[in-house]
Coordinates of C-alpha atoms in Angstrom, one line a residue:
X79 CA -0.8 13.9 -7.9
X80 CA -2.4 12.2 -10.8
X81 CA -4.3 14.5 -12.9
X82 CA -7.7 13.0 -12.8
X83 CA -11.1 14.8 -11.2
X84 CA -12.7 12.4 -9.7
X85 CA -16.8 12.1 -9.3
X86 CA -18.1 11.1 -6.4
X87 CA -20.0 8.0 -5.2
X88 CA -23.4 8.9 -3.1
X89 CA -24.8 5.4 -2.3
X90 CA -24.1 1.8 -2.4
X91 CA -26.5 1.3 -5.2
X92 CA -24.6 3.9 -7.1
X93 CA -21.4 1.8 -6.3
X94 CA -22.2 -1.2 -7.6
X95 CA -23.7 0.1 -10.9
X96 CA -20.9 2.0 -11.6
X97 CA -18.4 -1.0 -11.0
X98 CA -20.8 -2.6 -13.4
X99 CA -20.2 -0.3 -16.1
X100 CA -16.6 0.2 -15.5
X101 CA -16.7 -4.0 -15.6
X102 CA -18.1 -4.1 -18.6
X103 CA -15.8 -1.8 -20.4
X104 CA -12.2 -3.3 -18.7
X105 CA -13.4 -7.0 -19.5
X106 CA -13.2 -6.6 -23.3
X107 CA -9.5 -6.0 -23.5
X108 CA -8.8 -7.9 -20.4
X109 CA -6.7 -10.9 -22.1
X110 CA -5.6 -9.0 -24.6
X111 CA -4.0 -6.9 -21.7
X112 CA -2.6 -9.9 -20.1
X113 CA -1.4 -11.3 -23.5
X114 CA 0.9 -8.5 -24.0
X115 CA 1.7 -7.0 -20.3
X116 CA -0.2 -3.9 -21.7
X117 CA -0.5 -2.3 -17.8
X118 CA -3.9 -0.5 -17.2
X119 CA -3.2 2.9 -16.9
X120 CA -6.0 4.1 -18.4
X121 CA -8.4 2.1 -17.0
X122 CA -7.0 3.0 -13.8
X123 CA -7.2 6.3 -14.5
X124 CA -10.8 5.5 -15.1
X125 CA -11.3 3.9 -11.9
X126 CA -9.8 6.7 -10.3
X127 CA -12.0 9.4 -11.6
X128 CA -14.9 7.4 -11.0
X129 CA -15.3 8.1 -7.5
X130 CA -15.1 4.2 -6.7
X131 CA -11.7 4.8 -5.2
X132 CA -12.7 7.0 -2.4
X133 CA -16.1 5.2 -1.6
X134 CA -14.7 4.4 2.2
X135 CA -13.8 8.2 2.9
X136 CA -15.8 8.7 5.9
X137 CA -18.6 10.8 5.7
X138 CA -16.9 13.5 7.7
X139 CA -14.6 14.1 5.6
X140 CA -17.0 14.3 2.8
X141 CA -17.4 10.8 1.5
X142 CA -19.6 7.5 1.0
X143 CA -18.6 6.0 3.7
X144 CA -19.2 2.8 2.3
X145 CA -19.3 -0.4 4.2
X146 CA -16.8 -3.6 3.8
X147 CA -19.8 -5.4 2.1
X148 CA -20.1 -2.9 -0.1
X149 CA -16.2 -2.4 -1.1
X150 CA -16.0 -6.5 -1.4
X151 CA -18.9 -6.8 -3.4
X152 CA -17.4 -3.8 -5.7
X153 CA -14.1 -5.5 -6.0
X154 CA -15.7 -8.7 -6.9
X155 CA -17.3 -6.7 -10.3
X156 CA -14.7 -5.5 -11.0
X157 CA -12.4 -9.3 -11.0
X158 CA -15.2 -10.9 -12.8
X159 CA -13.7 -8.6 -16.0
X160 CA -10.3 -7.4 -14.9
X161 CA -8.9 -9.4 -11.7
X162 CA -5.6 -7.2 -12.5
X163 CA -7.5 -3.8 -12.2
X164 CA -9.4 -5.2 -9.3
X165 CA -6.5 -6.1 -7.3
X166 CA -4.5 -3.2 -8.3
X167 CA -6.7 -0.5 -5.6
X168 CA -6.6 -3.5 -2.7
X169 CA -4.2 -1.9 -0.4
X170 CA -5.7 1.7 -1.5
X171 CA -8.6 0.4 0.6
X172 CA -6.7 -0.9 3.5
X173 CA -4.1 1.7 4.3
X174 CA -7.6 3.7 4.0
X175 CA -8.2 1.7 7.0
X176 CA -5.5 1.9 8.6
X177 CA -5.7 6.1 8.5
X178 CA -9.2 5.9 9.3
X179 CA -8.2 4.0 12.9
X180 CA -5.2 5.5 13.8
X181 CA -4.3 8.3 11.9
X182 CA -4.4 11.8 13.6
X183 CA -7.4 14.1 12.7
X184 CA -4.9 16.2 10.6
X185 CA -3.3 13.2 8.7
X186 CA -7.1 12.1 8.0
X187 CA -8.0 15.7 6.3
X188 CA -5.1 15.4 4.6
X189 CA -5.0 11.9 3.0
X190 CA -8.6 11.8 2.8
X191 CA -9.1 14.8 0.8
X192 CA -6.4 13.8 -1.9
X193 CA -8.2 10.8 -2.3
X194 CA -11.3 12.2 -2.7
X195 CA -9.9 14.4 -5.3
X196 CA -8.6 11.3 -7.2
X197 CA -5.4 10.4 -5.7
X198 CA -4.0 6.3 -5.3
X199 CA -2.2 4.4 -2.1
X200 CA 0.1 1.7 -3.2
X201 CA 1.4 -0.6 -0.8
X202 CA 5.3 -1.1 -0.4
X203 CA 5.4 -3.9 2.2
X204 CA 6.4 -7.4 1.7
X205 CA 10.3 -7.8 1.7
X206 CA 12.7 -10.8 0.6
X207 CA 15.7 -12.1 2.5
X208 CA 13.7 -12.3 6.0
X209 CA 12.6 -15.2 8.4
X210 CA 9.4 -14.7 7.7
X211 CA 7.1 -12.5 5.6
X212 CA 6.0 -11.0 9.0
X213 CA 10.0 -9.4 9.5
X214 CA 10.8 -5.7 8.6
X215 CA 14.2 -5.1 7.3
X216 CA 13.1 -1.6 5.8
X217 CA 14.2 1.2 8.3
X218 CA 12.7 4.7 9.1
X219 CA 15.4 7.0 11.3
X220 CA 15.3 10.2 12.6
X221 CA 17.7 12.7 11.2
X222 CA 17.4 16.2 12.9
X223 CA 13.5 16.9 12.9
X224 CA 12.7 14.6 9.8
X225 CA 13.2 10.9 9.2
X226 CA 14.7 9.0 6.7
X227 CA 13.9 5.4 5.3
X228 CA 16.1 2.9 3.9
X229 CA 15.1 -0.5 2.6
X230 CA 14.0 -2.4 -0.6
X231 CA 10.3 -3.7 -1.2
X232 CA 8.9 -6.4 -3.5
X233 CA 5.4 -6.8 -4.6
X234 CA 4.4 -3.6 -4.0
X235 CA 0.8 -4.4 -6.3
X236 CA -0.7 -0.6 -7.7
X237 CA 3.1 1.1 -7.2
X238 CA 3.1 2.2 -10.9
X239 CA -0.1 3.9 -11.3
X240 CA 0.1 5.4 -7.4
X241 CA 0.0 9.0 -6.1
X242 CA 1.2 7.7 -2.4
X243 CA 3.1 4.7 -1.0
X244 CA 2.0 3.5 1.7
X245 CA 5.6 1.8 3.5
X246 CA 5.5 -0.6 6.3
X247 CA 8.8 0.5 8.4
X248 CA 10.3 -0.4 11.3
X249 CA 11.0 2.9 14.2
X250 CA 14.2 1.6 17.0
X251 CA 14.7 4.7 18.0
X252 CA 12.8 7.5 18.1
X253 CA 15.8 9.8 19.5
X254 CA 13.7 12.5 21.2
X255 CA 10.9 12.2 19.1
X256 CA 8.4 12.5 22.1
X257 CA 5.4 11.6 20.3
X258 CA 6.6 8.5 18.6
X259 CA 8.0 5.1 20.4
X260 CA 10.0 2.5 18.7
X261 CA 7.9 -0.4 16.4
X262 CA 5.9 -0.6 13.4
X263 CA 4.7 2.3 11.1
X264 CA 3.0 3.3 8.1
X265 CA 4.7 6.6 6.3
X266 CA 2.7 8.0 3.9
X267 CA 5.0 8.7 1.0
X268 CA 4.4 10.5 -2.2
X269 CA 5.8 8.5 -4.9
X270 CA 8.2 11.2 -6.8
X271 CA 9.4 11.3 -3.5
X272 CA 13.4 11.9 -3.9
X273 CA 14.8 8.7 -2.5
X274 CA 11.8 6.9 -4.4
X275 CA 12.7 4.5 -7.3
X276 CA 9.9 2.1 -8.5
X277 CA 11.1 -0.5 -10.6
X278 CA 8.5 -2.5 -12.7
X279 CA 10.2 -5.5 -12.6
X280 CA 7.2 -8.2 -11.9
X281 CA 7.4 -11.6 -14.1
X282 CA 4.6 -13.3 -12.1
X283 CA 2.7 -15.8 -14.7
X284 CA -0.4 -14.4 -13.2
X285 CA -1.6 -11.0 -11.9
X286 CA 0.5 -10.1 -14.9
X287 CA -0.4 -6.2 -14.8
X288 CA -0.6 -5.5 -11.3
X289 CA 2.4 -3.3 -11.1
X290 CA 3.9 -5.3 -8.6
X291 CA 7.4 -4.7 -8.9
X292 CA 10.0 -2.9 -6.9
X293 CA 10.6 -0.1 -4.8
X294 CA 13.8 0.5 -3.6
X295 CA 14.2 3.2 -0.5
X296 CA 17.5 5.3 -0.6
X297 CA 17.0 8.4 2.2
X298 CA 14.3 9.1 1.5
X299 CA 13.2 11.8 3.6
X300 CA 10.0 11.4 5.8
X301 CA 8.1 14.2 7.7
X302 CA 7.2 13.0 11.2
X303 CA 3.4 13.9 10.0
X304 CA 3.7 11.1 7.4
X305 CA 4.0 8.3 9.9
X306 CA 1.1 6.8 11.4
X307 CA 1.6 3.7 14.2
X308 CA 0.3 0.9 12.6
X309 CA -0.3 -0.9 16.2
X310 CA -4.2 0.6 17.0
X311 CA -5.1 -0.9 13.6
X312 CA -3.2 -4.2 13.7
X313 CA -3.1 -5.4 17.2
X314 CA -6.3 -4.4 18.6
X315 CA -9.5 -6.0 17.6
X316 CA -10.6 -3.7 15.2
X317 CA -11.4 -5.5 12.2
X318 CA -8.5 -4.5 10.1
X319 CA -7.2 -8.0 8.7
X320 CA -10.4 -8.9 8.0
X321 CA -11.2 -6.2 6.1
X322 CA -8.0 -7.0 4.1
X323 CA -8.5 -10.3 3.7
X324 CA -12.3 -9.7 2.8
X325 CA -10.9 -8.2 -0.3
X326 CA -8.9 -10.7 -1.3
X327 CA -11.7 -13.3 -1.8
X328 CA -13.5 -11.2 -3.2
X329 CA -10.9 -11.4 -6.1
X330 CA -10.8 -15.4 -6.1
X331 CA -14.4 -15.3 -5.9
X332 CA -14.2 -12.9 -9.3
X333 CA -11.8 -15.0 -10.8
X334 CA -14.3 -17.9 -10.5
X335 CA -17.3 -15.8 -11.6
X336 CA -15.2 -14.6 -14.6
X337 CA -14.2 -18.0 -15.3
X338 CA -17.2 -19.6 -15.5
X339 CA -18.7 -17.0 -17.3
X340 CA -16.1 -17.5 -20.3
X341 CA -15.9 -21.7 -19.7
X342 CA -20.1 -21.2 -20.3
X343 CA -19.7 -18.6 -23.2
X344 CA -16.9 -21.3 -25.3
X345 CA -19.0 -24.2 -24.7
X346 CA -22.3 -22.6 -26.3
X347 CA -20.2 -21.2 -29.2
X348 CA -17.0 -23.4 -30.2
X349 CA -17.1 -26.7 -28.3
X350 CA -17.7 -29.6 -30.3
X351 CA -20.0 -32.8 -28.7
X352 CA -17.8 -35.6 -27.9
X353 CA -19.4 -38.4 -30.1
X354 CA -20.3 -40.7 -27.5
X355 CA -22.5 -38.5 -25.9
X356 CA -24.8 -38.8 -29.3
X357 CA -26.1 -35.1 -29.3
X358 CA -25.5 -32.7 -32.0
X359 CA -24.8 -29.7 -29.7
X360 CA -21.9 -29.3 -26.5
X361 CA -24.3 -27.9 -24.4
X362 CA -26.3 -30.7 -24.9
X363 CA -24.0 -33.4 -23.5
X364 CA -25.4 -34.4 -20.1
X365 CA -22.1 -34.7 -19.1
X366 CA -20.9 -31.5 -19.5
X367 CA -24.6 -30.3 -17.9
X368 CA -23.6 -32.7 -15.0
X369 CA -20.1 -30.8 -14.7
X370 CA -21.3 -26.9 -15.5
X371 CA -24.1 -27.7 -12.2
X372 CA -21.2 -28.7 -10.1
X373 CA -18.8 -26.0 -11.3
X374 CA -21.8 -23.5 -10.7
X375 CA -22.9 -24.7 -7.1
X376 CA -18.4 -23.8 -6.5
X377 CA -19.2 -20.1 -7.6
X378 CA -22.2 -19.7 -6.0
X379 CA -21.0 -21.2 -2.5
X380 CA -18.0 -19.1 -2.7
X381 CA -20.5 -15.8 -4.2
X382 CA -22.5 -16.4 -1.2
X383 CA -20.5 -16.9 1.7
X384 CA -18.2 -13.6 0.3
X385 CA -21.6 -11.8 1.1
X386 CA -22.1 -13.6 4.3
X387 CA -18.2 -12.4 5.5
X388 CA -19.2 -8.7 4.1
X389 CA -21.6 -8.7 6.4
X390 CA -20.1 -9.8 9.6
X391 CA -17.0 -7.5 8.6
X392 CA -19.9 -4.7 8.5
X393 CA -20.5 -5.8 12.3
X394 CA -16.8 -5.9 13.1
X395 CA -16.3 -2.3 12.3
X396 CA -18.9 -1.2 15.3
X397 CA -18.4 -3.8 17.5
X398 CA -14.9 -5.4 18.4
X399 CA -17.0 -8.5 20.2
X400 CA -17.5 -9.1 16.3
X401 CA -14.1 -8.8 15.4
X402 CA -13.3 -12.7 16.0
X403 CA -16.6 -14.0 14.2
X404 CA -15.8 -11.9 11.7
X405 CA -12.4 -13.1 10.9
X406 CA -13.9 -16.8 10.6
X407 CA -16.3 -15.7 8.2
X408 CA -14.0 -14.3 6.6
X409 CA -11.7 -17.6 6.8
X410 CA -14.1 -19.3 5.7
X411 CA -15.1 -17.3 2.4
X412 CA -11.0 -17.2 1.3
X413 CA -11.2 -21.2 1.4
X414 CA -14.2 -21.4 -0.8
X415 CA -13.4 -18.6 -3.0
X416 CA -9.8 -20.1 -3.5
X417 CA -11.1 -23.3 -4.3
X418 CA -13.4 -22.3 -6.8
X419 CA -11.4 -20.0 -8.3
X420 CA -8.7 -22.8 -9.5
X421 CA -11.0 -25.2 -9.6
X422 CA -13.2 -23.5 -11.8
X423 CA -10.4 -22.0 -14.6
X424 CA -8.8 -25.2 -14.6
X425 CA -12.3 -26.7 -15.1
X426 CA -12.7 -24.2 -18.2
X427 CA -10.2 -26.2 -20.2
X428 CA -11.6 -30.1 -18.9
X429 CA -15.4 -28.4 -20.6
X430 CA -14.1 -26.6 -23.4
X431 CA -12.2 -29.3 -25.3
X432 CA -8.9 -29.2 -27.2
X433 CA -9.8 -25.8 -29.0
X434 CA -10.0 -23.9 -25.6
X435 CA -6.1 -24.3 -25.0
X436 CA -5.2 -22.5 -28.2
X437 CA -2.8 -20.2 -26.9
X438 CA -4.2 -16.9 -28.8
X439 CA -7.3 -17.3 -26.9
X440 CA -5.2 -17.1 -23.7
X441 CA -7.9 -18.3 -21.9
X442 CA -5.4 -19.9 -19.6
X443 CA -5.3 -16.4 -18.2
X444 CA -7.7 -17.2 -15.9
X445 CA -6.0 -20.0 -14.1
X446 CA -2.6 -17.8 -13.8
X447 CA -4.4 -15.3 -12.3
X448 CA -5.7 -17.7 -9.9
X449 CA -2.8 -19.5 -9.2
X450 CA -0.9 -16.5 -8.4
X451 CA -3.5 -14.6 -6.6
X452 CA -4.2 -17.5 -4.3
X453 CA -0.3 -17.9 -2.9
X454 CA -0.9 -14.1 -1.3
X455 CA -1.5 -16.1 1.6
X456 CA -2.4 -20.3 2.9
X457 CA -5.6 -21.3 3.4
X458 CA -4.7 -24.3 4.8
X459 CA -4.0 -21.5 7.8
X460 CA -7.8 -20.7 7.4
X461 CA -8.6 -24.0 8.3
X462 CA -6.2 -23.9 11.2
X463 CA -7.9 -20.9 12.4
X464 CA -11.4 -21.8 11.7
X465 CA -10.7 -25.4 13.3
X466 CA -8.9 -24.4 17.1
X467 CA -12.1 -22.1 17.3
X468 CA -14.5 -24.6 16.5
X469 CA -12.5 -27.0 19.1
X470 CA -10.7 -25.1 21.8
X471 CA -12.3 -22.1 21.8
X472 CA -9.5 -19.9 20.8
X473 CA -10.2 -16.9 19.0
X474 CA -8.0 -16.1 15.9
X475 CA -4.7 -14.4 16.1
X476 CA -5.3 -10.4 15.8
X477 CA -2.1 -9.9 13.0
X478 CA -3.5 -8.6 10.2
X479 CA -4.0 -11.1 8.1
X480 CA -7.1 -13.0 9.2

């Protein structure tokens, strides 16, 4: 496990000041980073040991227990500097989830405490070469009393800095396994695991320092302890795509804020007036006012309706009657929050003039990262989603990612 001694996290309030700090220090080398594919691991390690990781241990198992609002909100800090670092811990949180809903009690001690004593999840889950992204080609077998998984997985975001992979399998057979049936699991995997090879082989033009490479899967063997079903979480109304996808806008929404931030920071300090607009100042141009109110009234639609989903998600966790309001919610916050996050670092360039595309600045950073963030998955699904409710009634599909 990474060497790190992590602090811990007593309150939201304590959250959310110290993603503040942590923001403040990651957003000054942040292009720089991006500039050069310098990957975080020291700010990770940072993250790590600030207890900001392990803020949804439940509070039986000795931590924050933190709410969705609360995790969102963090996450959103933390992209307004650093969207790289901010999406590197996303499916940290969710295979969090996932153990917290259907992981045995012992698998919960386990997993839990490691985290709480610093340790990382990395996802290893999307796969190339299927129908769809929703196919499993990656394999789990029994051999003897272990198991043994075979497969190849791409964009596996956080795999370089990790402690533990968490890899989405598929189970035929269980071959007199009694306590496991055949379909989807999650096995908790250490990542020096023999059989293990992470490649960092990622050439995205955005997301640039994720660590989303590679992991290739050659027998590598699996205790029947590290599997956990992944059907209670996923096909039961239980809150656990929204949760997921709660934390992706609150990433776009980050990206916006961060954009704005720099688009409003350029103007005041480099921009030139055009000389039509007959002021002596940028900022002055009434124009540019007219457009900075409009790209503002973007961040702060997609700011506020982030809170609004955090909130129903909060409701979703104790109540699966909430579970389908929620996911609209948090439909609806992915469209604004992928809207203004390209509108807005597009929008940097239209504001800040010729100057603003110098390509040392790499201020263009911003719209890569949005670009490439906002393909994880369509919105114009959202609004098929949020639309068959609104019309037939039809609550959205319980799969994970909604």
């Amino acid at each position: 496990m990474t060497a790190v001694v992590a602090d811990r996290i007593e309150s939201t309030a304590h959250a959310y000041s110290i993603a503040a700090q942590l923001a403040a220090e990651f957003a000054v080398g942040a292009a720089a980073r991006d500039l050069g594919r310098e990957l975080p691991f020291a700010e990770v390690d940072r993250l790590a040991a600030s207890g900001l990781l392990a803020i949804t241990v439940p509070a039986e198992f000795g931590g924050a227990d933190l709410p969705p609002s609360a995790v969102a909100e963090v996450v959103r800090i933390l992209a307004a500097a650093d969207p790289n670092i901010a999406q590197i811990p996303h499916s940290h949180f969710v295979y969090l989830n996932l153990l917290r809903l259907a992981g045995a009690a012992d698998q919960q001690a386990r997993y839990f405490g490691q985290v709480l004593a610093g340790a990382r999840i990395a996802n290893a889950q999307s796969e190339r070469g299927t129908a769809t992204v929703a196919d499993i080609a990656t394999t789990v077998r029994p051999v003897g009393d272990r198991f043994r998984i075979d497969g190849v997985k791409f964009y596996c975001t956080g795999s370089l800095f990790a402690d533990l992979l968490a890899v989405l399998t598929r189970l035929d057979d269980p071959e007199g396994h009694s306590g496991l049936s055949a379909g989807e699991y999650i096995a908790y995997l250490p990542a020096d695991t023999p059989g293990v090879r992470i490649i960092d082989d990622w050439n995205g033009i955005g997301q640039r320092t994720t660590g989303s490479g590679t992991i290739e899967f050659a027998e590598a063997v699996v205790e029947p302890d590290q599997l956990i079903a992944r059907a209670a979480a996923v096909h039961a109304p239980t809150g656990y795509g929204a949760f997921a996808q709660l934390l992706h806008a609150a990433i776009d929404t980050g990206i916006a804020r961060g954009a704005l931030s720099a688009a409003t920071e350029f103007v005041r300090t480099s921009s030139r007036p055009w000389f039509e607009a007959g002021v002596d100042r940028a900022i002055d141009d009434p124009l540019l006012i007219q457009r900075f109110g409009e790209l503002s009234v973007a961040v702060t639609s997609a700011e506020a309706t982030l809170t609004a989903a955090g909130v129903a998600v909060d409701a979703a966790i104790r109540d699966a009657e909430s579970v389908a309001p929620a996911s609209l919610a948090v439909a609806t916050a992915k469209v604004l929050a992928d809207r203004a996050a390209n509108e807005v670092s597009a929008a940097l360039f239209e504001v800040g003039g010729t100057r603003s595309a110098a390509a040392d600045l790499n201020l263009h950073h911003f719209w890569r990262n949005a670009r490439t963030h906002t393909l994880h998955d369509p919105v114009r699904w959202k609004y098929q989603h949020i639309g068959r409710a609104l019309l037939h009634d039809t609550a959205p599909p319980l799969h994970g990612v909604i």
